Amino acid sequence: MKSGNGHIVCVPGQRICEVSGNILAGEGTYTFNKYIYASLAGQVTVVPTEDGQVVKVTLGRQGTVMPEAGSVVTCRVLSVNPNQATVLIICVGSNKLHSPVSGTVKKQNVRDYQIDTRCTIVFVQMTLF
């Protein structure tokens, strides 16, 4: 799909092109079954390199921050049950998000001495699942 300014816009999981000898996947993309797919919603850019071309996807809005492994996020607790807490992610690091993102904090990922702590705002360090 093209945006109003002529750039190609994609969504996560959208197939962009076929991998070939001189076309490789870059940031914001992944390969599966000899095709390059978008892992982000944003604009597709093709960057020439010495070995050919690299296909990248960059976020549509500058300054958009997404949580990733190792990020410290500030969350508002919405609900708690015996196994997990449902939260709204408000900040990633020191950057406030334009709109909150929902998330889940599982009991096994909370330190033992923090399980019984009552609060409405929590700080969470993201890990890989």
Coordinates of C-alpha atoms in Angstrom, one line a residue, residues 48-126:
P48 CA 21.9 0.1 -1.6
T49 CA 25.0 -1.6 -0.3
E50 CA 28.2 -3.0 -1.7
D51 CA 26.6 -6.5 -1.9
G52 CA 23.3 -5.4 -3.3
Q53 CA 20.2 -4.0 -1.5
V54 CA 18.9 -4.2 2.0
V55 CA 15.1 -3.9 2.6
K56 CA 14.2 -2.1 5.8
V57 CA 11.0 -1.0 7.5
T58 CA 11.2 2.2 9.6
L59 CA 8.5 3.4 11.9
G60 CA 6.0 5.8 10.4
R61 CA 6.2 8.3 13.2
Q62 CA 9.5 9.7 14.4
G63 CA 9.9 9.4 18.1
T64 CA 7.8 6.3 18.4
V65 CA 9.2 4.0 21.1
M66 CA 8.3 0.3 21.5
P67 CA 9.2 -1.9 24.4
E68 CA 11.8 -4.6 23.7
A69 CA 13.8 -7.0 25.8
G70 CA 15.8 -5.2 28.5
S71 CA 13.5 -2.1 28.4
V72 CA 12.3 -0.7 31.7
V73 CA 8.6 0.2 31.4
T74 CA 6.2 2.1 33.7
C75 CA 2.8 0.4 33.9
R76 CA -0.6 1.1 35.5
V77 CA -2.1 -2.0 37.0
L78 CA -5.6 -2.6 35.7
S79 CA -6.4 -6.0 37.3
V80 CA -4.8 -8.7 39.3
N81 CA -5.6 -12.4 39.5
P82 CA -3.6 -15.3 41.2
N83 CA -1.4 -15.9 38.1
Q84 CA -0.9 -12.5 36.4
A85 CA -1.6 -8.8 36.4
T86 CA -3.0 -6.9 33.4
V87 CA -1.3 -3.6 32.9
L88 CA -1.2 -0.5 30.6
I89 CA 2.4 0.4 29.6
I90 CA 2.6 4.2 30.0
C91 CA 6.3 4.9 29.5
V92 CA 9.3 3.0 28.0
G93 CA 12.4 4.2 29.8
S94 CA 12.0 7.9 30.2
N95 CA 9.8 8.2 27.0
K96 CA 6.0 8.6 27.5
L97 CA 4.0 6.8 24.9
H98 CA 1.4 8.6 22.8
S99 CA -1.2 6.0 23.7
P100 CA -0.8 3.3 26.3
V101 CA -0.1 -0.3 25.3
S102 CA -1.7 -3.2 27.1
G103 CA 0.5 -5.9 28.6
T104 CA 0.6 -8.8 31.1
V105 CA 3.0 -9.4 34.0
K106 CA 3.0 -13.1 35.0
K107 CA 3.5 -14.1 38.6
Q108 CA 6.5 -16.3 37.8
N109 CA 8.3 -13.2 36.5
V110 CA 7.9 -11.2 39.7
R111 CA 10.5 -11.5 42.5
D112 CA 9.3 -13.5 45.5
Y113 CA 9.6 -10.5 47.9
Q114 CA 7.5 -8.3 45.6
I115 CA 4.5 -10.6 45.0
D116 CA 2.4 -9.3 47.9
T117 CA 3.2 -5.6 47.3
R118 CA 0.0 -3.6 46.6
C119 CA 0.4 -0.7 44.1
T120 CA -1.2 0.8 41.1
I121 CA 2.0 1.9 39.3
V122 CA 4.8 -0.7 38.6
F123 CA 8.2 -0.6 36.9
V124 CA 8.9 -3.7 34.8
Q125 CA 12.0 -4.8 33.0
M126 CA 11.1 -6.6 29.8

